[in-house]
PDB file of C-alpha atoms in Angstrom:
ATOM      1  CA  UNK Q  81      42.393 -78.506-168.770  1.00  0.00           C
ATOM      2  CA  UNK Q  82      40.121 -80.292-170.933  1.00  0.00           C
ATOM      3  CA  UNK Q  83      39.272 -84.055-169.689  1.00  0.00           C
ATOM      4  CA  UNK Q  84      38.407 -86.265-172.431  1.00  0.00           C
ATOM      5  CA  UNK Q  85      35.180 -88.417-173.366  1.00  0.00           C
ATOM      6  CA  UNK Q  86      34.554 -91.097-170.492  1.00  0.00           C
ATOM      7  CA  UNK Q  87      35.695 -94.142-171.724  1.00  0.00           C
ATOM      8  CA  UNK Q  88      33.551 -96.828-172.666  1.00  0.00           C
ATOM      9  CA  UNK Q  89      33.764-100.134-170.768  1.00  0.00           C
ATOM     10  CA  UNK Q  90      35.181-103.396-173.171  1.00  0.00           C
ATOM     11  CA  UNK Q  91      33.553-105.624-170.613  1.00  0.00           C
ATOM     12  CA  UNK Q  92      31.423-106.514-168.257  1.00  0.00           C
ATOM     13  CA  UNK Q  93      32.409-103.500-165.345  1.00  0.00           C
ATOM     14  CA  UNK Q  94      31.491 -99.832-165.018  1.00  0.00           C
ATOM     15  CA  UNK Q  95      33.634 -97.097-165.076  1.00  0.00           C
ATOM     16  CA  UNK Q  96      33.156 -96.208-161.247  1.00  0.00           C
ATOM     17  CA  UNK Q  97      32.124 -98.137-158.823  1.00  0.00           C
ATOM     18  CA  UNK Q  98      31.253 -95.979-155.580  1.00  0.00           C
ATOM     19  CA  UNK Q  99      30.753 -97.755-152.014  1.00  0.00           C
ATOM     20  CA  UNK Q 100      29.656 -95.256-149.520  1.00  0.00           C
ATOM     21  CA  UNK Q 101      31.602 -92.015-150.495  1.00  0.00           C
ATOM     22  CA  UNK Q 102      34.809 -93.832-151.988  1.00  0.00           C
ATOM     23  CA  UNK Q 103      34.691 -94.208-156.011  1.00  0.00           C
ATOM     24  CA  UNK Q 104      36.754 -96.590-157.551  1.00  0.00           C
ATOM     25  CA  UNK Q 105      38.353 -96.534-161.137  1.00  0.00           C
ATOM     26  CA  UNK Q 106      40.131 -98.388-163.021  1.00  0.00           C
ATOM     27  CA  UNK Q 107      41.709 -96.988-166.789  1.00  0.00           C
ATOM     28  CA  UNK Q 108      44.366 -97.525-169.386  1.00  0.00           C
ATOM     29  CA  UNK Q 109      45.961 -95.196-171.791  1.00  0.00           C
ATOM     30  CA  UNK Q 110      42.923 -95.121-173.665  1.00  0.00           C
ATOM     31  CA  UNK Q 111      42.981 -92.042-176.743  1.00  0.00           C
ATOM     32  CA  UNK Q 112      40.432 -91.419-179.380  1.00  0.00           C
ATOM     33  CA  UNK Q 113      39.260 -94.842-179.274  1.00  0.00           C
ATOM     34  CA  UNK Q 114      42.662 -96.415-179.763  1.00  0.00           C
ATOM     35  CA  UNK Q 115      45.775 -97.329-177.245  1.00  0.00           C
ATOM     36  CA  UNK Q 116      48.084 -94.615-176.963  1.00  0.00           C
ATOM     37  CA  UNK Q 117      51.519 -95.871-177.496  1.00  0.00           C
ATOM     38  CA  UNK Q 118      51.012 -99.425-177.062  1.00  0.00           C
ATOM     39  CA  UNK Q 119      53.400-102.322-176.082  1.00  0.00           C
ATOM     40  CA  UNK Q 120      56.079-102.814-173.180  1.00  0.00           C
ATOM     41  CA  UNK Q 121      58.714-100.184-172.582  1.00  0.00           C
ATOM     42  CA  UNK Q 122      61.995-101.277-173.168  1.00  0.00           C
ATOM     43  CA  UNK Q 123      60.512-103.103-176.426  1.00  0.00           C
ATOM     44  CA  UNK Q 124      59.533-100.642-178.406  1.00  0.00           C
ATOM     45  CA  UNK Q 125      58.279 -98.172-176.223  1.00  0.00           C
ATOM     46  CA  UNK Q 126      60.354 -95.124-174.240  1.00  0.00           C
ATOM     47  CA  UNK Q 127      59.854 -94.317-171.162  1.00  0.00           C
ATOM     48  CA  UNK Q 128      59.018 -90.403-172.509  1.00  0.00           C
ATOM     49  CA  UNK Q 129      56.178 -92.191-174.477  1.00  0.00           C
ATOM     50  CA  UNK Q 130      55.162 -94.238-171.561  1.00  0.00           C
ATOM     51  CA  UNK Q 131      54.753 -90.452-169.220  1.00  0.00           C
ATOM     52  CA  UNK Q 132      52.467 -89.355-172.118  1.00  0.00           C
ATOM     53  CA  UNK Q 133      50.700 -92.666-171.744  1.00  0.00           C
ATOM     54  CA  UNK Q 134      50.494 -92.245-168.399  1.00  0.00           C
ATOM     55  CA  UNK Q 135      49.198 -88.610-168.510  1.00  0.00           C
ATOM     56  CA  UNK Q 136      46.632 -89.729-171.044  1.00  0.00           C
ATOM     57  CA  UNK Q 137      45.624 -92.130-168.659  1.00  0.00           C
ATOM     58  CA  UNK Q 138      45.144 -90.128-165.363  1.00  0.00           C
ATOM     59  CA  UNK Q 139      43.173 -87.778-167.675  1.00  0.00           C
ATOM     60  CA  UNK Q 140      40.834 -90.652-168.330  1.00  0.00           C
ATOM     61  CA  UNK Q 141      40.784 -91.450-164.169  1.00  0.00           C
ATOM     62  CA  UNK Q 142      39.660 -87.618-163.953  1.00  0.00           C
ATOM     63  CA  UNK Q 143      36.822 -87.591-166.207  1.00  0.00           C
ATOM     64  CA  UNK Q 144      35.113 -91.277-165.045  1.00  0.00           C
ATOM     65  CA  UNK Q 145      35.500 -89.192-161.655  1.00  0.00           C
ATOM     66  CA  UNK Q 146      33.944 -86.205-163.282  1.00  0.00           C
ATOM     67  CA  UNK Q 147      31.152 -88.368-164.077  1.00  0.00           C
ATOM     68  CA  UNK Q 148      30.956 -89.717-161.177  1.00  0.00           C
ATOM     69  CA  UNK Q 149      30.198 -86.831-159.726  1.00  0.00           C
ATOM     70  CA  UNK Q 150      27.750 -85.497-161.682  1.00  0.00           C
ATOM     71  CA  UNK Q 151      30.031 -82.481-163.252  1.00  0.00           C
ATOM     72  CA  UNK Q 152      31.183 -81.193-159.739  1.00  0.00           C
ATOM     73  CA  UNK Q 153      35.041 -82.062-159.256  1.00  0.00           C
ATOM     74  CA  UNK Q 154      34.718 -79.459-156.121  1.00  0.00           C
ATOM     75  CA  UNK Q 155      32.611 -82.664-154.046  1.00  0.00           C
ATOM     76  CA  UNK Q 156      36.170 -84.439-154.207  1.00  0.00           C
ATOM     77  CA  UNK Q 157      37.368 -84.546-150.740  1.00  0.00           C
ATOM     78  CA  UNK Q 158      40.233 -86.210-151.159  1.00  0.00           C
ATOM     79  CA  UNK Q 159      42.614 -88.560-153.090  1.00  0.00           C
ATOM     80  CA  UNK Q 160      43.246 -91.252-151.419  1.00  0.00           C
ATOM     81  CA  UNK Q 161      45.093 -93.855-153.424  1.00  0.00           C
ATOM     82  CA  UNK Q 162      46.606 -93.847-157.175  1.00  0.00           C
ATOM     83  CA  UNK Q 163      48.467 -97.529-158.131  1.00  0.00           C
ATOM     84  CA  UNK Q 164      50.371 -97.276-161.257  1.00  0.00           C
ATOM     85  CA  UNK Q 165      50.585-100.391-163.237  1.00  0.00           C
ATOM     86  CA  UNK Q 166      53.544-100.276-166.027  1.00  0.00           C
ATOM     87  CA  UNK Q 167      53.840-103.150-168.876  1.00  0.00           C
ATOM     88  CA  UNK Q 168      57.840-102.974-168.600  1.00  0.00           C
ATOM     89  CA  UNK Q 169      60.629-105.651-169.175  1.00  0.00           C
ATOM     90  CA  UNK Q 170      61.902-107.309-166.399  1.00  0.00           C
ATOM     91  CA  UNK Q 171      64.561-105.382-165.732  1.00  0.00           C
ATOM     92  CA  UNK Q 172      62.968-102.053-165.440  1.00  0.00           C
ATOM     93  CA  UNK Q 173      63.045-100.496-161.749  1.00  0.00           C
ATOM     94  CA  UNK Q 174      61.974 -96.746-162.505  1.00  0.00           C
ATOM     95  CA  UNK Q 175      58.205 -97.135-161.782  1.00  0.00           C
ATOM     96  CA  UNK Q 176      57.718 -94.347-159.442  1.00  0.00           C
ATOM     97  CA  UNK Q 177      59.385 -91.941-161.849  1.00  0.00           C
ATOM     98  CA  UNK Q 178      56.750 -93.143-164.801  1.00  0.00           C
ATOM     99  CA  UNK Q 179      53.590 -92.773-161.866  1.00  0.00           C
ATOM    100  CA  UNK Q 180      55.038 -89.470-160.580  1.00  0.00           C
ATOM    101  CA  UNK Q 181      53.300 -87.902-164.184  1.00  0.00           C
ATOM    102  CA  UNK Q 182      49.985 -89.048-162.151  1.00  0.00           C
ATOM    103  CA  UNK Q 183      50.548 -88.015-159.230  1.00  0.00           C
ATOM    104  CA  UNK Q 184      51.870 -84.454-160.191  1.00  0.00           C
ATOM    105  CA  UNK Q 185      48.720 -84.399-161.873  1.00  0.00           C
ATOM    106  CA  UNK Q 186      46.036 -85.402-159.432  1.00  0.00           C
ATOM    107  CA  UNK Q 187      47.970 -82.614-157.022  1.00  0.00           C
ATOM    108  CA  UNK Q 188      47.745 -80.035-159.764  1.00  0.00           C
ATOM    109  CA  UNK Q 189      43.828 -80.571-159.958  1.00  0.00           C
ATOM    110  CA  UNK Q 190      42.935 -80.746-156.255  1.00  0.00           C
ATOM    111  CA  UNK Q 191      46.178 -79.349-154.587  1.00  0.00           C
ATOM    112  CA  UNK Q 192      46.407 -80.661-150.978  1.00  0.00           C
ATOM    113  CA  UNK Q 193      43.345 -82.930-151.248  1.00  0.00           C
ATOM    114  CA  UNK Q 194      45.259 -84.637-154.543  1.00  0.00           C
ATOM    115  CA  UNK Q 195      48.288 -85.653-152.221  1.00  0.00           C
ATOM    116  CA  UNK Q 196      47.909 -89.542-151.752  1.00  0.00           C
ATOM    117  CA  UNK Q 197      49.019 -92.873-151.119  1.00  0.00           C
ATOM    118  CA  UNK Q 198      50.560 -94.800-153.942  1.00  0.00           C
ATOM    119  CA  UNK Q 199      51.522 -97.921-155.263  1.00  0.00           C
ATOM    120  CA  UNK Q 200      53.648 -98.775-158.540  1.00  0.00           C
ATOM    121  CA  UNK Q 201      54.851-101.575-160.207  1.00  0.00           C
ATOM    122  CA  UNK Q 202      55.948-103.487-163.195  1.00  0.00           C
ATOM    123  CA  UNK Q 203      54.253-106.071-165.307  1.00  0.00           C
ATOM    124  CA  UNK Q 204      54.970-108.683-167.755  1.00  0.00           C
ATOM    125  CA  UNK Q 205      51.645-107.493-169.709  1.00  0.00           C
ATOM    126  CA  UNK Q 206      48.369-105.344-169.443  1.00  0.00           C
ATOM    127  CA  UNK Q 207      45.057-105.922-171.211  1.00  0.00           C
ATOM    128  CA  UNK Q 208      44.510-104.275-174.591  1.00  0.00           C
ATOM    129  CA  UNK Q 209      48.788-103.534-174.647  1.00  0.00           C
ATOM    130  CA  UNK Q 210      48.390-100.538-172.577  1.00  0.00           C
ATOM    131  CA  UNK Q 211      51.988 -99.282-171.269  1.00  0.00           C
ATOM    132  CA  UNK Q 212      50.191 -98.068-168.562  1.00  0.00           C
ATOM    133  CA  UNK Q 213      47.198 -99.007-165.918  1.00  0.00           C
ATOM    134  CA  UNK Q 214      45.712 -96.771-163.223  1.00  0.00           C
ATOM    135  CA  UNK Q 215      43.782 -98.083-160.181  1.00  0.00           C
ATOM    136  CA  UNK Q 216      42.118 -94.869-158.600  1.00  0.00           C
ATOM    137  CA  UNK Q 217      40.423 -94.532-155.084  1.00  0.00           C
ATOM    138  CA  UNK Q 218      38.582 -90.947-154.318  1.00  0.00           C
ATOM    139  CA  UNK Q 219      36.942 -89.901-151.222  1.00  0.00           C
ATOM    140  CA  UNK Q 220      33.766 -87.788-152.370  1.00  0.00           C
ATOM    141  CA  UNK Q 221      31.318 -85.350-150.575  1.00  0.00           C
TER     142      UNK Q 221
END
């Protein structure tokens, strides 16, 4: 698996933040520079575009963590808490099947110690017209 560039920060935040040995991040379907598949699904957007969004995305959350630990993905101890954020329409209700992309993924990278808790939802809109936002919490050595 190859994890992409770290991305950048459009703001005033960091990447990471770490308190004691938690790190927290925060990305969206960031690619290249540019949003990957933009907009709200439902409008525009599939939900088949929206998993490849979302991949994209936890593959961003893996290389700020990368970073974060200087190179050394083997000092994760555990994952403790992935919240999927999904610009959908209002009548959307098949969040956890868009998140379980992430989660598949964080378990595929640390096995047992990538099994966590999880939050999902829906939103009228995300910043930059991301389909997809991932709130990350890592326990670290």
């Amino acid at each position: 698996m190859v994890l992409p560039k770290v991305p950048q920060p459009a703001g005033n935040y960091q990447p990471y933040v770490r308190s004691g040995n938690l790190v927290f991040i925060n990305q969206v379907a960031l690619k290249d520079g540019k949003i990957f598949k933009p907009g709200k699904l439902g409008a525009g957007v599939s939900e088949q575009e929206v998993k490849e969004a979302t991949e994209i995305t936890m593959l961003n959350v893996l290389s700020v963590l990368n970073e974060a630990v200087g190179g050394e993905l083997n000092r994760v101890k555990r994952c403790v808490q992935l919240t999927g954020i999904f610009n959908t329409k209002d009548d959307y209700s098949k969040h956890a099947d868009l998140m379980n992309v992430a989660s598949n993924l964080a378990v595929t990278v640390f096995g047992e110690k990538g099994k966590h808790a999880r939050a999902t939802f829906g939103a009228s809109s995300l910043p930059v017209n991301s389909s997809v936002e991932i709130q990350a919490v890592f326990e670290i050595e």
